[in-house]
Amino acid sequence: MCNQTASKVGIALGYRDPQGWVTEGWWDVAPKACETLLKGALAARFYYVFAVDYTRGGEWNGRSLMCTKDREFTIRGVEDCLARGLDRNGFYEVDTGEQKSWTIQLTDPNQPAAPTP
């Protein structure tokens, strides 16, 4: 994940593994910096991203509703987030096209995020 903005951002990821849906967070990525969020070859084709701009406010989001928490988390399942005492946020889908590695470029909110293989 590369943060192309002047802000510190927090990243949450969602994906499907052999046991079902998982969401994980938070990774903090400094301005103009890149971080490896998942080690090794990618296990899924589709990943889902929710990111928060800690400096200026705002977020990168989408239509896929998944569970999150305020603090570091690994959550199994995407159903009944609120009933389980969790937050629910909209994640946007990233299609890695079956690549084994993938970098997402987070840009300022008025520009679309541009994933690159």
Short mmCIF file of C-alpha atoms in Angstrom, two decimals:
data_model
loop_
_atom_site.label_atom_id
_atom_site.label_comp_id
_atom_site.label_asym_id
_atom_site.label_seq_id
_atom_site.Cartn_x
_atom_site.Cartn_y
_atom_site.Cartn_z
CA MET A 1 0.00 0.00 0.00
CA CYS A 2 1.45 3.35 -1.00
CA ASN A 3 0.13 6.56 0.53
CA GLN A 4 0.61 9.28 -2.08
CA THR A 5 -1.04 11.94 0.10
CA ALA A 6 0.42 14.44 2.56
CA SER A 7 -1.63 12.82 5.37
CA LYS A 8 -1.08 9.90 7.72
CA VAL A 9 -3.66 7.22 6.84
CA GLY A 10 -5.06 4.11 8.52
CA ILE A 11 -5.80 1.07 6.39
CA ALA A 12 -8.18 -1.86 6.93
CA LEU A 13 -8.31 -4.84 4.56
CA GLY A 14 -10.99 -7.41 3.88
CA TYR A 15 -10.60 -10.69 1.99
CA ARG A 16 -11.88 -14.23 1.76
CA ASP A 17 -9.67 -17.09 2.96
CA PRO A 18 -10.49 -20.84 3.14
CA GLN A 19 -12.44 -20.29 6.41
CA GLY A 20 -14.51 -17.37 5.07
CA TRP A 21 -14.42 -13.58 5.29
CA VAL A 22 -11.76 -11.78 7.31
CA THR A 23 -11.18 -8.09 7.99
CA GLU A 24 -7.94 -6.81 9.48
CA GLY A 25 -6.64 -3.42 10.55
CA TRP A 26 -5.23 -0.99 11.30
CA TRP A 27 -2.02 -0.35 9.44
CA ASP A 28 -0.76 3.21 9.73
CA VAL A 29 0.98 4.49 6.61
CA ALA A 30 2.98 7.73 6.80
CA PRO A 31 2.63 10.46 4.16
CA LYS A 32 4.41 9.67 0.88
CA ALA A 33 5.35 6.19 2.17
CA CYS A 34 4.66 2.55 1.28
CA GLU A 35 4.05 -0.40 3.61
CA THR A 36 3.68 -4.14 2.96
CA LEU A 37 0.39 -5.13 4.57
CA LEU A 38 0.30 -8.83 3.74
CA LYS A 39 3.45 -10.94 3.54
CA GLY A 40 3.97 -13.57 0.84
CA ALA A 41 1.91 -14.33 -2.24
CA LEU A 42 -1.66 -13.07 -2.33
CA ALA A 43 -4.19 -15.76 -1.41
CA ALA A 44 -7.24 -14.18 -3.06
CA ARG A 45 -8.07 -12.35 -6.28
CA PHE A 46 -10.30 -9.73 -4.67
CA TYR A 47 -9.30 -7.60 -1.70
CA TYR A 48 -11.35 -4.88 -0.05
CA VAL A 49 -9.94 -1.63 1.31
CA PHE A 50 -11.19 0.96 3.77
CA ALA A 51 -8.82 3.82 4.60
CA VAL A 52 -9.07 6.82 6.92
CA ASP A 53 -7.20 10.12 6.55
CA TYR A 54 -5.98 10.84 10.09
CA THR A 55 -4.61 14.28 9.25
CA ARG A 56 -7.35 15.99 7.26
CA GLY A 57 -10.32 13.72 7.88
CA GLY A 58 -12.20 11.80 5.22
CA GLU A 59 -11.94 8.25 3.99
CA TRP A 60 -11.60 5.97 1.00
CA ASN A 61 -14.60 3.66 1.01
CA GLY A 62 -16.99 1.65 -1.13
CA ARG A 63 -20.14 -0.46 -1.14
CA SER A 64 -18.93 -3.73 0.39
CA LEU A 65 -19.97 -3.62 4.05
CA MET A 66 -17.53 -5.26 6.46
CA CYS A 67 -16.77 -5.17 10.18
CA THR A 68 -14.09 -3.00 11.81
CA LYS A 69 -13.09 -1.79 15.28
CA ASP A 70 -11.43 1.37 16.57
CA ARG A 71 -8.29 -0.47 17.62
CA GLU A 72 -6.16 -3.18 15.99
CA PHE A 73 -8.35 -6.10 14.89
CA THR A 74 -8.77 -9.37 13.04
CA ILE A 75 -12.46 -10.15 12.62
CA ARG A 76 -14.01 -13.32 11.18
CA GLY A 77 -17.25 -12.83 9.26
CA VAL A 78 -18.95 -9.77 7.80
CA GLU A 79 -22.44 -10.33 9.16
CA ASP A 80 -24.13 -8.72 12.17
CA CYS A 81 -21.28 -6.24 12.77
CA LEU A 82 -23.33 -3.89 14.93
CA ALA A 83 -25.02 -6.71 16.87
CA ARG A 84 -21.53 -8.07 17.67
CA GLY A 85 -20.46 -4.69 19.08
CA LEU A 86 -18.35 -3.86 16.03
CA ASP A 87 -18.35 -0.98 13.57
CA ARG A 88 -19.48 -1.42 9.96
CA ASN A 89 -17.78 0.36 7.09
CA GLY A 90 -17.99 0.27 3.32
CA PHE A 91 -14.87 -1.13 1.65
CA TYR A 92 -13.97 -0.73 -2.01
CA GLU A 93 -13.06 -3.74 -4.14
CA VAL A 94 -9.63 -4.27 -5.68
CA ASP A 95 -9.32 -6.91 -8.41
CA THR A 96 -5.72 -8.17 -8.42
CA GLY A 97 -6.34 -10.26 -11.53
CA GLU A 98 -4.77 -13.35 -9.90
CA GLN A 99 -1.41 -11.58 -9.50
CA LYS A 100 0.82 -12.82 -6.68
CA SER A 101 1.69 -9.29 -5.52
CA TRP A 102 -0.15 -5.98 -5.88
CA THR A 103 0.37 -2.37 -4.85
CA ILE A 104 -2.47 0.06 -4.22
CA GLN A 105 -1.73 3.78 -4.55
CA LEU A 106 -3.86 5.92 -2.23
CA THR A 107 -4.20 9.38 -3.69
CA ASP A 108 -5.97 12.51 -2.52
CA PRO A 109 -9.73 11.90 -2.24
CA ASN A 110 -10.53 14.03 -5.29
CA GLN A 111 -8.44 11.62 -7.41
CA PRO A 112 -9.37 7.93 -7.80
CA ALA A 113 -7.16 5.30 -6.18
CA ALA A 114 -5.06 3.68 -8.89
CA PRO A 115 -4.06 0.07 -8.20
CA THR A 116 -0.98 -1.14 -10.06
CA PRO A 117 0.30 -4.68 -10.50
#
